[in-house]
CSV table of N, CA and C in Angstrom, one decimal:
chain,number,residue,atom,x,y,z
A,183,UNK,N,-4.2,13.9,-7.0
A,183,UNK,CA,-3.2,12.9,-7.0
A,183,UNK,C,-3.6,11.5,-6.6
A,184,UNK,N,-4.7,11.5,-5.7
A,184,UNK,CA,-5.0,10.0,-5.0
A,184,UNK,C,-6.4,10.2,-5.1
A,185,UNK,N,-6.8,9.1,-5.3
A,185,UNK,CA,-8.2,8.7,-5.4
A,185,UNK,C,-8.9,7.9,-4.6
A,186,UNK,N,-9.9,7.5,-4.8
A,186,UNK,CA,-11.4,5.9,-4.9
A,186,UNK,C,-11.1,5.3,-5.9
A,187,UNK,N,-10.9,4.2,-6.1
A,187,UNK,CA,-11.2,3.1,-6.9
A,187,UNK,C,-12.0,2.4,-6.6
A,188,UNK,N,-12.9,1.6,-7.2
A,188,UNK,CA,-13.4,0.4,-7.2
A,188,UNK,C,-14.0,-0.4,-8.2
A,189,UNK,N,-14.9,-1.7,-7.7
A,189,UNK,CA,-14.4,-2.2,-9.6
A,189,UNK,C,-16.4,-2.4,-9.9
A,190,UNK,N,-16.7,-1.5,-10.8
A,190,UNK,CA,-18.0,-1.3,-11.5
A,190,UNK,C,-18.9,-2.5,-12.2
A,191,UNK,N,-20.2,-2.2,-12.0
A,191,UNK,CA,-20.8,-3.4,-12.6
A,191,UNK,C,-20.2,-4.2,-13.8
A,192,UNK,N,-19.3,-3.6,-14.7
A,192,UNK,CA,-18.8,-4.8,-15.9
A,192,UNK,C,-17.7,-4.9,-15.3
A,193,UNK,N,-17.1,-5.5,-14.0
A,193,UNK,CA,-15.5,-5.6,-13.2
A,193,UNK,C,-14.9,-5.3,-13.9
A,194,UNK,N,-14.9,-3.6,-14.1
A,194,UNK,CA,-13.8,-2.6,-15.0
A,194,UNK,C,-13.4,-2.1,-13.6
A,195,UNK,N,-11.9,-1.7,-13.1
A,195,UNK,CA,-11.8,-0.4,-12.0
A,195,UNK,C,-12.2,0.6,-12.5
A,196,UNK,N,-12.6,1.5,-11.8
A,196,UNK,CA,-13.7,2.7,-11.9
A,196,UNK,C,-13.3,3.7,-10.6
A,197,UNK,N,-12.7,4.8,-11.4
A,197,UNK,CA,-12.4,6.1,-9.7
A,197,UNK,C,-13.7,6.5,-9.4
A,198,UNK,N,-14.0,6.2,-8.4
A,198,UNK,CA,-14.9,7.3,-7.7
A,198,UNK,C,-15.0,8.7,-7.7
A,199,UNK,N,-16.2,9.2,-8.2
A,199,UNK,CA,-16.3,10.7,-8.8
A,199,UNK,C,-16.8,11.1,-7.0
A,200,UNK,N,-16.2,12.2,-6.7
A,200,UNK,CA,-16.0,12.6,-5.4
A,200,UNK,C,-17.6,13.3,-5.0
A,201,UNK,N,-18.0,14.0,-6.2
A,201,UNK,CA,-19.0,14.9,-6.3
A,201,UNK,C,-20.6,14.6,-6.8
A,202,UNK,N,-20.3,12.9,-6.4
A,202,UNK,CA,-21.6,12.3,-7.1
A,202,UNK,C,-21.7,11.2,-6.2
A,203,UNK,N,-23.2,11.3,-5.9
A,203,UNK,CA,-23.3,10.4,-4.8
A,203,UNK,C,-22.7,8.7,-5.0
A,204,UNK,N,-22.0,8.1,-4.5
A,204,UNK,CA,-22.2,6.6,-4.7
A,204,UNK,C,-23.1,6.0,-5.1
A,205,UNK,N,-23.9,6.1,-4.4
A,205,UNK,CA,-25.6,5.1,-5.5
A,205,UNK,C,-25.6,5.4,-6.5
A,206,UNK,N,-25.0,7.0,-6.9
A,206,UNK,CA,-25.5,7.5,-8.1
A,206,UNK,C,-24.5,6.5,-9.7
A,207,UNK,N,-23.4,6.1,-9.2
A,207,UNK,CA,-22.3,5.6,-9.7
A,207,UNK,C,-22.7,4.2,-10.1
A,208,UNK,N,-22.1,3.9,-11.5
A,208,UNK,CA,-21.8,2.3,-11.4
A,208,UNK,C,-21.3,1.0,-11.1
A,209,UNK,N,-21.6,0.8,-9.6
A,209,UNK,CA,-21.6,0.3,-8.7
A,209,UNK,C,-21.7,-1.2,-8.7
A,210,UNK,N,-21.4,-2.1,-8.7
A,210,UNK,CA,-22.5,-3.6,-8.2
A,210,UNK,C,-23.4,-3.5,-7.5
A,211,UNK,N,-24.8,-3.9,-8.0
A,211,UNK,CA,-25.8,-3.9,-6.8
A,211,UNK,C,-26.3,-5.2,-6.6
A,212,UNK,N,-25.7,-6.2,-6.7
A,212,UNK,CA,-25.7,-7.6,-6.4
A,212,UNK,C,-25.8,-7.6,-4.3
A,213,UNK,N,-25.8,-6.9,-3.9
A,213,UNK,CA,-26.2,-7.2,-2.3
A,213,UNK,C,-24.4,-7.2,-1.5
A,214,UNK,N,-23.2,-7.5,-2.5
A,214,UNK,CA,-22.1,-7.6,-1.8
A,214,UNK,C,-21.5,-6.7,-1.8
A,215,UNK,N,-20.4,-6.9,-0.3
A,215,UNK,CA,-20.0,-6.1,0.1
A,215,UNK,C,-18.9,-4.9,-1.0
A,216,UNK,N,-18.8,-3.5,-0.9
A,216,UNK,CA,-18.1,-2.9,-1.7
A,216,UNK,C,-16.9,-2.3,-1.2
A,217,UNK,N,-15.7,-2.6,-2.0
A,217,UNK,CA,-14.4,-2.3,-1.5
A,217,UNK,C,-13.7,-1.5,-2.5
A,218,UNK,N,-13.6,-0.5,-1.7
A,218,UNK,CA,-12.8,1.1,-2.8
A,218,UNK,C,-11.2,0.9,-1.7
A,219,UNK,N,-10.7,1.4,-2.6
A,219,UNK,CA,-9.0,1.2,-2.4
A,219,UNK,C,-8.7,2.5,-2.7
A,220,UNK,N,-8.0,2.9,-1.9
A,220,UNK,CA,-7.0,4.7,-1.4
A,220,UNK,C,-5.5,4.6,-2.6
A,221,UNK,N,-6.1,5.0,-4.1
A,221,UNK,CA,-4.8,4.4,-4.8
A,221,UNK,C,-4.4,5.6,-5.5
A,222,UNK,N,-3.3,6.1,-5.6
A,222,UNK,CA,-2.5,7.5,-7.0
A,222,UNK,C,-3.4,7.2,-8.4
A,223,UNK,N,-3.5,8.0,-8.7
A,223,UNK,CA,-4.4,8.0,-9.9
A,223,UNK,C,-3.2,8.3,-11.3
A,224,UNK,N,-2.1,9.1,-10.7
A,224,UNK,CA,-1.2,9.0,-12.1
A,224,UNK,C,0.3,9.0,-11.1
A,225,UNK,N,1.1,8.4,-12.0
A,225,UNK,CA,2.6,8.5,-11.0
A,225,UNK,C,3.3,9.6,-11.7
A,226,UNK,N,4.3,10.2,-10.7
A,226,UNK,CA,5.2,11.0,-10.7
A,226,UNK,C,6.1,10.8,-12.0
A,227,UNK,N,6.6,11.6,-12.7
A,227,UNK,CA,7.9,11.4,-13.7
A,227,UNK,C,9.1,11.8,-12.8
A,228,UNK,N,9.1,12.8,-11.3
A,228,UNK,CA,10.5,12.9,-10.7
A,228,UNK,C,10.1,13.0,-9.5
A,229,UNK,N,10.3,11.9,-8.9
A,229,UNK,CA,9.5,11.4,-7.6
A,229,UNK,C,10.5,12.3,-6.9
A,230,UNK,N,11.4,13.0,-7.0
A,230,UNK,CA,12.1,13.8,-5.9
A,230,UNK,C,12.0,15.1,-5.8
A,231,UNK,N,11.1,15.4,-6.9
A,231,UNK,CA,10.6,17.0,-6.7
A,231,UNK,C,9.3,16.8,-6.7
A,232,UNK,N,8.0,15.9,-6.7
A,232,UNK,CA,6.6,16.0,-6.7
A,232,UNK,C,5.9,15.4,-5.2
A,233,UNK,N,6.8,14.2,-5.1
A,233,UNK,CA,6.5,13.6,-3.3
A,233,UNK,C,7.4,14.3,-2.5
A,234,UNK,N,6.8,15.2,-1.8
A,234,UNK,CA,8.0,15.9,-1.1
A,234,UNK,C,7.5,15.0,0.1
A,235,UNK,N,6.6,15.0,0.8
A,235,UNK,CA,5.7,14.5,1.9
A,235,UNK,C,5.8,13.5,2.0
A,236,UNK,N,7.0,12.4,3.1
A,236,UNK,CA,7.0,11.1,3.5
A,236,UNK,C,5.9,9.9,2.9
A,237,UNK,N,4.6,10.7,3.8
A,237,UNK,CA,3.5,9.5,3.7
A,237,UNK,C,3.3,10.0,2.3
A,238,UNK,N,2.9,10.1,1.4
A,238,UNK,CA,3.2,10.2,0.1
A,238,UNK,C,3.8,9.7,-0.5
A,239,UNK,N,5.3,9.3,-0.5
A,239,UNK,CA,6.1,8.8,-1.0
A,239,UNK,C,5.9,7.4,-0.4
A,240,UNK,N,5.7,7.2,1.0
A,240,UNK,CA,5.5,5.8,1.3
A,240,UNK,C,4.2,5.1,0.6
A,241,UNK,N,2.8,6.5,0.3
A,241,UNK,CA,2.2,5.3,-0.4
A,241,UNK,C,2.1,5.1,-1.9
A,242,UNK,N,2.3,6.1,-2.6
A,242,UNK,CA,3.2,5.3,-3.9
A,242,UNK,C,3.8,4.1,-4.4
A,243,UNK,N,5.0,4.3,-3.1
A,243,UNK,CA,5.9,3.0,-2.9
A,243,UNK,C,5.1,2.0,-2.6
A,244,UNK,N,4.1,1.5,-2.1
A,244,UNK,CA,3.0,0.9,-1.6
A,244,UNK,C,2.3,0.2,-3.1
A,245,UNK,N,1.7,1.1,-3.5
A,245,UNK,CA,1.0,1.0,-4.4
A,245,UNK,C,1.7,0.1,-6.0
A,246,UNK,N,2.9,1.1,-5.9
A,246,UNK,CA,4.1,0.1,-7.1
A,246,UNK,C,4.7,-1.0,-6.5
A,247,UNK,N,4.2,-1.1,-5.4
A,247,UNK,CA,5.0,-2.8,-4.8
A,247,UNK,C,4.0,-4.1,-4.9
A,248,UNK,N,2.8,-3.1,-4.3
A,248,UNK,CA,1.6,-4.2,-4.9
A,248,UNK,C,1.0,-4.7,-6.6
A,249,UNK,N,1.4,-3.6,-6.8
A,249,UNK,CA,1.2,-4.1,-8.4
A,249,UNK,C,2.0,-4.6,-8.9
A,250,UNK,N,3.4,-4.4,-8.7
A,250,UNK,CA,4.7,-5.7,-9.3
A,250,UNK,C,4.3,-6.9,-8.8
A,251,UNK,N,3.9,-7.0,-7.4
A,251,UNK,CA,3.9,-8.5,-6.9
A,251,UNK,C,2.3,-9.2,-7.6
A,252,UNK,N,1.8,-8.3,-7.7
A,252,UNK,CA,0.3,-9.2,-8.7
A,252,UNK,C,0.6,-8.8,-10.3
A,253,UNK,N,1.9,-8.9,-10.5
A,253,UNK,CA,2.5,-9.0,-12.2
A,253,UNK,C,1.1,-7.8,-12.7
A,254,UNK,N,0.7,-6.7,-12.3
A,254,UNK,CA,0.0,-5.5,-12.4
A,254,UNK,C,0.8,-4.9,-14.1
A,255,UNK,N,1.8,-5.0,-13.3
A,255,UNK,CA,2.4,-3.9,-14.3
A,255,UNK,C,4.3,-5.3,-14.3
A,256,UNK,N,4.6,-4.8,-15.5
A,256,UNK,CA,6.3,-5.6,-15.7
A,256,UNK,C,7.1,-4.8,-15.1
A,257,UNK,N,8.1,-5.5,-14.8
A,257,UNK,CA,9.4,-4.6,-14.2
A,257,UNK,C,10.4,-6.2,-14.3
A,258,UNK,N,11.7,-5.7,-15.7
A,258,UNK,CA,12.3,-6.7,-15.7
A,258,UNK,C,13.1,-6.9,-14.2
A,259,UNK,N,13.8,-8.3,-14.5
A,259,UNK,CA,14.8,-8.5,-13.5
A,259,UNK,C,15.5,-7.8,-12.9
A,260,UNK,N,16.2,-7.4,-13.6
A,260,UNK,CA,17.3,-6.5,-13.2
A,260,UNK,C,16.7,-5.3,-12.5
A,261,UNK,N,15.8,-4.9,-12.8
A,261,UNK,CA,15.0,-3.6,-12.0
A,261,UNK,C,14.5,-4.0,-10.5
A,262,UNK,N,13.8,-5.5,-10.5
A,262,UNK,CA,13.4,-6.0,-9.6
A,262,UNK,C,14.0,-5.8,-8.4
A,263,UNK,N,15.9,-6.7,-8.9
A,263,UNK,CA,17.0,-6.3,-8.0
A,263,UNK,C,17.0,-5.2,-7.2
A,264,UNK,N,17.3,-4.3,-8.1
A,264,UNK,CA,17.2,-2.7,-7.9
A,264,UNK,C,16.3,-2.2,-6.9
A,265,UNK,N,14.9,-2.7,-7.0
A,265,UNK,CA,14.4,-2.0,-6.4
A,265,UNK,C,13.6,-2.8,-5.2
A,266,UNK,N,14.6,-4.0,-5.4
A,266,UNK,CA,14.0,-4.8,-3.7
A,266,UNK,C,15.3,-4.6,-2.8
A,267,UNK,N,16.7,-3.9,-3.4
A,267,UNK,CA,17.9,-3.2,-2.6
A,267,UNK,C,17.6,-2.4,-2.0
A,268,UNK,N,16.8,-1.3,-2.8
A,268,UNK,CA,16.0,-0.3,-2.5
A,268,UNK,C,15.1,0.0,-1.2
A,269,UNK,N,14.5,-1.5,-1.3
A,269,UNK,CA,13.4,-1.8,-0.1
A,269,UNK,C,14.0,-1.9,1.3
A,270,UNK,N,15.1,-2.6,0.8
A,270,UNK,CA,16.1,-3.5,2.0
A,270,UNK,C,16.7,-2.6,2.6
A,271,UNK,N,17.0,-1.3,1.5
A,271,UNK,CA,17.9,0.0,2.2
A,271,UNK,C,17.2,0.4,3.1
A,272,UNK,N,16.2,1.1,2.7
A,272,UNK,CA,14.9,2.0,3.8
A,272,UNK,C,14.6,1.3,4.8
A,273,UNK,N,14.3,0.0,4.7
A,273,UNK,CA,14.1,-0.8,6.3
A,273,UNK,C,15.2,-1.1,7.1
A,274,UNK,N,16.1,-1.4,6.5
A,274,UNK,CA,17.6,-1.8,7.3
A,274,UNK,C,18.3,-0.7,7.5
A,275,UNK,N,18.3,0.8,6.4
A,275,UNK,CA,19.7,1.8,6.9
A,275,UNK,C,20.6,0.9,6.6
A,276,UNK,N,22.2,2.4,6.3
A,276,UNK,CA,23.2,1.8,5.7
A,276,UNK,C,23.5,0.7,6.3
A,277,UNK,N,24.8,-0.2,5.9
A,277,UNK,CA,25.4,-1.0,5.9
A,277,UNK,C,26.3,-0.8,7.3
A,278,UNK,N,26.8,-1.3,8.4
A,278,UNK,CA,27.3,-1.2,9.4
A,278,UNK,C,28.3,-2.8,9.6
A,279,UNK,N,29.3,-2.4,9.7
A,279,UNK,CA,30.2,-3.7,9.3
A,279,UNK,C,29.7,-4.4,11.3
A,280,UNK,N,29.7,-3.4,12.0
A,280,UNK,CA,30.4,-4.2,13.3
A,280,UNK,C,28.8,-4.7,14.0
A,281,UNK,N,27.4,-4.3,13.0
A,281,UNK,CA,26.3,-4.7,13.5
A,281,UNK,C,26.7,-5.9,12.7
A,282,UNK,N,26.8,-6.2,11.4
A,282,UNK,CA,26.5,-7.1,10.6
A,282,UNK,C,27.5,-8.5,10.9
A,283,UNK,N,28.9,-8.2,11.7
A,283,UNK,CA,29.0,-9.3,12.4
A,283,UNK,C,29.0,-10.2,13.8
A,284,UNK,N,27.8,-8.8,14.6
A,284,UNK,CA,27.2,-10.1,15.4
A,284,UNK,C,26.1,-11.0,14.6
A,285,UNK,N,25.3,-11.0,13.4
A,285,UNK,CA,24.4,-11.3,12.9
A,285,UNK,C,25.5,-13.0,12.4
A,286,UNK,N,26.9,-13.1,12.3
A,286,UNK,CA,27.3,-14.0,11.9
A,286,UNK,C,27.3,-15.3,12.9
C-alpha cells in the first residue's frame, strides 16, 4: 500500500524496489543529496472499509492534501469546499454553540 519514492536520473518519480540495492537503482549520481518520500502507491476506492488504522487514514489524508495544494492532481471548487469543511471538522470537532460564543 505505501512506498519509496524518489525522483530518478531522467527527474521521472520512481518507487523504490525494496529488494534491490539502492546503488543498484536509477538513482542521481550527481554527488546530491537524495530524498525518498513515505507516499500510498494506489488510493483506496472505499476509504471506510480499506483504512481501518487511524495513522493510515491520516497519511493518505496527508498525501491528497499535498498534492491538491501543488495543483498535483484537480479537485474542482466545490470539492475543495467540501473537503477543507472536512479538514476544519477533524481539527475543530462538532460545532458547540456556547464555545463558539465566547470566540465572539
Amino acid at each position: 500500500f505505501f512506498g519509496l519514492s524518489f525522483i530518478d536520473s531522467k527527474s521521472l518519480p520512481t518507487w523504490l524496489k525494496l529488494n534491490k540495492k539502492v546503488s543498484s537503482q536509477d538513482v542521481k549520481k550527481d554527488g546530491a543529496n537524495l530524498q525518498f518520500k513515505f507516499r500510498a502507491k494506489f488510493f483506496p476506492e472505499d476509504v471506510s472499509e480499506e483504512l481501518i488504522q487511524p495513522i493510515t487514514q491520516k497519511m493518505v489524508f496527508l498525501q491528497v492534501k499535498d498534492s491538491l495544494l501543488a495543483n498535483d492532481i484537480y479537485c474542482p471548487p466545490e470539492t475543495s469546499v467540501l473537503l477543507a469543511s472536512y479538514a476544519c471538522q477533524a481539527k475543530f470537532g462538532d460545532y458547540e454553540p456556547s464555545v463558539a460564543a465566547e470566540d465572539l
